[in-house]
CSV table of C-alpha atoms in Angstrom, one decimal:
chain,number,residue,atom,x,y,z
A,101,MET,CA,-9.9,-11.5,12.7
A,102,LYS,CA,-11.1,-14.5,10.8
A,103,ARG,CA,-9.1,-15.8,7.9
A,104,PRO,CA,-10.6,-16.9,4.7
A,105,GLN,CA,-11.2,-20.7,4.4
A,106,GLY,CA,-10.0,-22.6,1.4
A,107,ARG,CA,-7.6,-21.8,-1.4
A,108,ALA,CA,-10.2,-20.4,-3.8
A,109,VAL,CA,-11.6,-18.0,-1.2
A,110,SER,CA,-8.2,-16.8,-0.2
A,111,MET,CA,-7.3,-16.1,-3.8
A,112,LEU,CA,-10.5,-14.3,-4.3
A,113,HIS,CA,-9.8,-12.1,-1.3
A,114,ALA,CA,-6.4,-11.3,-2.7
A,115,VAL,CA,-7.8,-9.8,-5.9
A,116,PRO,CA,-8.3,-6.2,-4.5
A,117,ALA,CA,-4.7,-6.2,-3.1
A,118,VAL,CA,-3.3,-7.4,-6.4
A,119,ALA,CA,-5.4,-4.8,-8.3
A,120,TRP,CA,-4.3,-2.0,-6.0
A,121,ALA,CA,-0.6,-3.1,-6.4
A,122,ALA,CA,-1.1,-3.0,-10.2
A,123,GLY,CA,-2.5,0.5,-9.9
A,124,ILE,CA,0.5,1.6,-7.9
A,125,TRP,CA,2.8,0.1,-10.6
A,126,ALA,CA,0.8,2.0,-13.3
A,127,LEU,CA,1.2,5.3,-11.5
A,128,SER,CA,4.9,4.7,-11.1
A,129,ALA,CA,5.2,4.1,-14.8
A,130,THR,CA,3.7,7.5,-15.5
A,131,PRO,CA,6.4,10.2,-16.1
A,132,ASP,CA,4.0,12.9,-14.9
A,133,PRO,CA,1.5,11.3,-12.4
A,134,PRO,CA,-1.7,13.1,-11.4
A,135,GLY,CA,-1.1,16.0,-9.1
A,136,ALA,CA,2.7,16.0,-9.5
A,137,GLY,CA,2.7,19.6,-10.8
A,138,LEU,CA,0.5,21.1,-8.1
A,139,GLY,CA,3.3,22.1,-5.8
A,140,VAL,CA,0.6,23.5,-3.5
A,141,LEU,CA,2.1,22.1,-0.3
A,142,PRO,CA,5.6,20.9,0.2
A,143,HIS,CA,5.9,17.1,0.4
A,144,LEU,CA,2.3,16.6,-0.6
A,145,ASP,CA,3.4,13.5,-2.5
A,146,LYS,CA,4.5,11.9,0.8
A,147,ALA,CA,0.9,12.0,2.0
A,148,ALA,CA,-0.1,10.3,-1.3
A,149,HIS,CA,2.5,7.6,-0.6
A,150,VAL,CA,1.2,7.1,2.9
A,151,GLY,CA,-2.3,6.7,1.6
A,152,LEU,CA,-1.5,4.4,-1.2
A,153,PHE,CA,0.4,2.0,1.0
A,154,LEU,CA,-2.0,2.3,3.9
A,155,VAL,CA,-4.7,0.9,1.5
A,156,GLN,CA,-2.2,-1.7,0.1
A,157,ALA,CA,-1.4,-3.1,3.6
A,158,GLY,CA,-5.1,-2.9,4.6
A,159,LEU,CA,-6.2,-4.9,1.6
A,160,LEU,CA,-3.5,-7.5,2.3
A,161,ARG,CA,-4.9,-7.8,5.9
A,162,LEU,CA,-8.4,-8.3,4.5
A,163,ALA,CA,-6.9,-11.0,2.1
A,164,GLY,CA,-5.9,-12.9,5.2
A,165,LEU,CA,-2.3,-11.9,5.9
A,166,GLY,CA,-1.2,-11.1,9.4
A,167,ALA,CA,-0.2,-7.6,10.4
A,168,GLY,CA,3.5,-8.3,10.1
A,169,ALA,CA,3.3,-10.0,6.8
A,170,SER,CA,1.0,-7.3,5.4
A,171,PHE,CA,3.5,-4.6,6.6
A,172,VAL,CA,6.5,-6.5,5.0
A,173,ALA,CA,4.7,-7.2,1.8
A,174,ALA,CA,3.4,-3.6,1.3
A,175,SER,CA,6.8,-2.2,2.3
A,176,ALA,CA,8.6,-4.5,-0.1
A,177,TRP,CA,6.2,-3.4,-2.9
A,178,GLY,CA,7.2,0.2,-1.9
A,179,ALA,CA,10.8,-0.7,-2.4
A,180,ILE,CA,10.1,-2.3,-5.8
A,181,ASP,CA,8.0,0.7,-6.7
A,182,GLU,CA,10.9,3.0,-6.0
A,183,TRP,CA,13.3,0.8,-8.0
A,184,HIS,CA,10.8,0.7,-10.8
A,185,GLN,CA,10.7,4.6,-10.9
A,186,SER,CA,14.5,4.7,-11.4
A,187,TYR,CA,13.8,3.4,-15.0
A,188,VAL,CA,10.9,5.8,-15.7
A,189,PRO,CA,12.0,9.0,-17.5
A,190,GLY,CA,11.2,12.0,-15.3
A,191,ARG,CA,10.9,9.9,-12.1
A,192,ASP,CA,13.5,9.3,-9.4
A,193,PRO,CA,13.6,6.8,-6.5
A,194,SER,CA,13.5,8.4,-3.1
A,195,LEU,CA,14.3,7.3,0.4
A,196,GLY,CA,11.7,9.8,1.7
A,197,ASP,CA,9.0,8.1,-0.5
A,198,LEU,CA,10.1,4.7,0.7
A,199,ALA,CA,9.8,5.9,4.3
A,200,ALA,CA,6.3,7.3,3.6
A,201,ASP,CA,5.4,3.9,2.0
A,202,ALA,CA,6.5,2.1,5.2
A,203,ILE,CA,4.6,4.5,7.4
A,204,GLY,CA,1.4,3.9,5.4
A,205,ALA,CA,2.1,0.1,5.4
A,206,VAL,CA,2.4,0.0,9.2
A,207,LEU,CA,-0.8,2.1,9.6
A,208,GLY,CA,-2.7,0.0,7.1
A,209,ALA,CA,-1.5,-3.3,8.5
A,210,ASN,CA,-2.9,-2.3,11.9
A,211,LEU,CA,-5.9,-0.3,10.9
A,212,VAL,CA,-8.0,-3.3,9.9
A,213,GLU,CA,-7.5,-4.8,13.3
A,214,TRP,CA,-8.2,-1.5,15.1
A,215,VAL,CA,-11.5,-1.0,13.2
A,216,ALA,CA,-12.5,-4.6,13.8
A,217,ARG,CA,-11.9,-4.2,17.6
A,218,LEU,CA,-13.9,-0.9,17.6
A,219,GLY,CA,-16.8,-2.7,15.8
A,220,GLY,CA,-16.7,-5.5,18.3
A,221,ALA,CA,-16.6,-3.1,21.3
A,222,ARG,CA,-19.8,-1.4,20.1
A,223,ARG,CA,-21.8,-4.6,19.9
């Protein structure tokens, strides 16, 4: 995967990842996030965590970070997210959520590369 050239280009590529992280922070600051009361399927929130952090790590990859750095950065944001929730009324930190964040992060950190390889193989 090609990395962006130049500092300005790198910073521009980071905007979606930073915006996504801000969105995660905003959701974490909400005492009653969207879909929290559905209770349709047990642990449905874990799927949401996987999806949120899959996108976060994928955006970090597209910003130019390597797979390992994207995984670490997205997982660290997951840990910060769980800590943040400990201060929000009605929210609790969870090791299960943190594990789901890490699963999403490892998938997202590698998904960009997998998709790029599939695209290259079809040419």
